[in-house]
């Protein structure tokens, strides 16, 4: 009886927290679909503001998708091998490198952006390109991939399977591709979910690194709320969720399936 009561209380608390977070978002989206924010839904619903957002900010939306995709690819190419090496390298230097990689998380985004600008700001072509923002996002999100992969590769079962494959004559590349990667796929996808989410929603770092031609979703959203009608800013929020939520759901489902397959393969 006590367990059931505690479970009910925990469930109610969770639902209240979800409502506390989601109701304001829902109200903002509804405002973006209303003819007049101050009159609310009673004034009627319209897609006029959403259409205007797409017309005015479609470049920022596409830029954000490009940056998020490029960041994910680079973080995966760099973070997966780095995490594996740090897990296998039994040295104090490996721990120091791992701690250094986490510094961008501890530092404010503005500080990281200023550091990049001070070093590479003189390279005009690079400074004014989306690649400059991608570099900042890679530095910021790389620790999440490295930590996830390093923790997964430290699993003793993966070490045993890798040693077994080595005893059968499998080369390092073959062991890594056919033994290690399939067994940490769930962790990689879960880290990729974090990377994409952080990249698409990152504002502080992007705000300092962007130019008028390289605005992204969060920067455009700030501009919309600061300088335009509230309905347009709210419609921008609706567009943001329409683009991001399905992507996150698909990646979350993929991560869950990968974890299930990994758990079955290890048992």
PDB file of N, CA and C in Angstrom, residues 30-37 39-47 49 231:
ATOM      1  N   UNK A  30       0.134  28.607 -29.357  1.00  0.00           N
ATOM      2  CA  UNK A  30      -1.235  29.039 -29.650  1.00  0.00           C
ATOM      3  C   UNK A  30      -1.279  30.521 -30.011  1.00  0.00           C
ATOM      4  N   UNK A  31      -0.439  31.312 -29.340  1.00  0.00           N
ATOM      5  CA  UNK A  31      -0.381  32.743 -29.663  1.00  0.00           C
ATOM      6  C   UNK A  31       0.112  32.961 -31.084  1.00  0.00           C
ATOM      7  N   UNK A  32       1.002  32.096 -31.552  1.00  0.00           N
ATOM      8  CA  UNK A  32       1.509  32.222 -32.907  1.00  0.00           C
ATOM      9  C   UNK A  32       0.509  31.824 -33.960  1.00  0.00           C
ATOM     10  N   UNK A  33      -0.567  31.167 -33.549  1.00  0.00           N
ATOM     11  CA  UNK A  33      -1.619  30.759 -34.477  1.00  0.00           C
ATOM     12  C   UNK A  33      -2.872  31.616 -34.328  1.00  0.00           C
ATOM     13  N   UNK A  34      -2.817  32.611 -33.458  1.00  0.00           N
ATOM     14  CA  UNK A  34      -3.974  33.473 -33.209  1.00  0.00           C
ATOM     15  C   UNK A  34      -3.906  34.728 -34.070  1.00  0.00           C
ATOM     16  N   UNK A  35      -5.060  35.193 -34.486  1.00  0.00           N
ATOM     17  CA  UNK A  35      -5.116  36.426 -35.274  1.00  0.00           C
ATOM     18  C   UNK A  35      -4.610  37.601 -34.462  1.00  0.00           C
ATOM     19  N   UNK A  36      -4.977  37.629 -33.179  1.00  0.00           N
ATOM     20  CA  UNK A  36      -4.540  38.698 -32.286  1.00  0.00           C
ATOM     21  C   UNK A  36      -4.211  38.095 -30.926  1.00  0.00           C
ATOM     22  N   UNK A  37      -2.972  38.314 -30.483  1.00  0.00           N
ATOM     23  CA  UNK A  37      -2.517  37.699 -29.232  1.00  0.00           C
ATOM     24  C   UNK A  37      -3.344  38.161 -28.039  1.00  0.00           C
ATOM     25  N   UNK A  39      -6.394  39.176 -27.833  1.00  0.00           N
ATOM     26  CA  UNK A  39      -7.758  38.660 -27.786  1.00  0.00           C
ATOM     27  C   UNK A  39      -7.789  37.138 -27.663  1.00  0.00           C
ATOM     28  N   UNK A  40      -6.669  36.503 -27.969  1.00  0.00           N
ATOM     29  CA  UNK A  40      -6.582  35.056 -27.811  1.00  0.00           C
ATOM     30  C   UNK A  40      -7.290  34.305 -28.928  1.00  0.00           C
ATOM     31  N   UNK A  41      -7.533  33.005 -28.726  1.00  0.00           N
ATOM     32  CA  UNK A  41      -8.172  32.178 -29.761  1.00  0.00           C
ATOM     33  C   UNK A  41      -9.556  32.673 -30.168  1.00  0.00           C
ATOM     34  N   UNK A  42     -10.201  33.472 -29.312  1.00  0.00           N
ATOM     35  CA  UNK A  42     -11.530  33.979 -29.660  1.00  0.00           C
ATOM     36  C   UNK A  42     -11.496  34.859 -30.898  1.00  0.00           C
ATOM     37  N   UNK A  43     -10.329  35.431 -31.203  1.00  0.00           N
ATOM     38  CA  UNK A  43     -10.195  36.272 -32.393  1.00  0.00           C
ATOM     39  C   UNK A  43     -10.060  35.441 -33.667  1.00  0.00           C
ATOM     40  N   UNK A  44      -9.892  34.138 -33.509  1.00  0.00           N
ATOM     41  CA  UNK A  44      -9.725  33.262 -34.656  1.00  0.00           C
ATOM     42  C   UNK A  44      -8.294  32.777 -34.796  1.00  0.00           C
ATOM     43  N   UNK A  45      -8.133  31.695 -35.532  1.00  0.00           N
ATOM     44  CA  UNK A  45      -6.814  31.110 -35.757  1.00  0.00           C
ATOM     45  C   UNK A  45      -6.372  31.353 -37.191  1.00  0.00           C
ATOM     46  N   UNK A  46      -5.073  31.451 -37.383  1.00  0.00           N
ATOM     47  CA  UNK A  46      -4.532  31.729 -38.702  1.00  0.00           C
ATOM     48  C   UNK A  46      -3.114  31.178 -38.816  1.00  0.00           C
ATOM     49  N   UNK A  47      -2.715  30.860 -40.053  1.00  0.00           N
ATOM     50  CA  UNK A  47      -1.333  30.452 -40.327  1.00  0.00           C
ATOM     51  C   UNK A  47      -0.537  31.598 -40.942  1.00  0.00           C
ATOM     52  N   UNK A  49       0.988  34.148 -39.571  1.00  0.00           N
ATOM     53  CA  UNK A  49       2.249  34.458 -38.899  1.00  0.00           C
ATOM     54  C   UNK A  49       3.301  33.384 -39.167  1.00  0.00           C
ATOM     55  N   UNK A 231       2.984  37.872 -31.995  1.00  0.00           N
ATOM     56  CA  UNK A 231       2.433  36.739 -32.748  1.00  0.00           C
ATOM     57  C   UNK A 231       3.497  36.106 -33.643  1.00  0.00           C
TER      58      UNK A 231
END
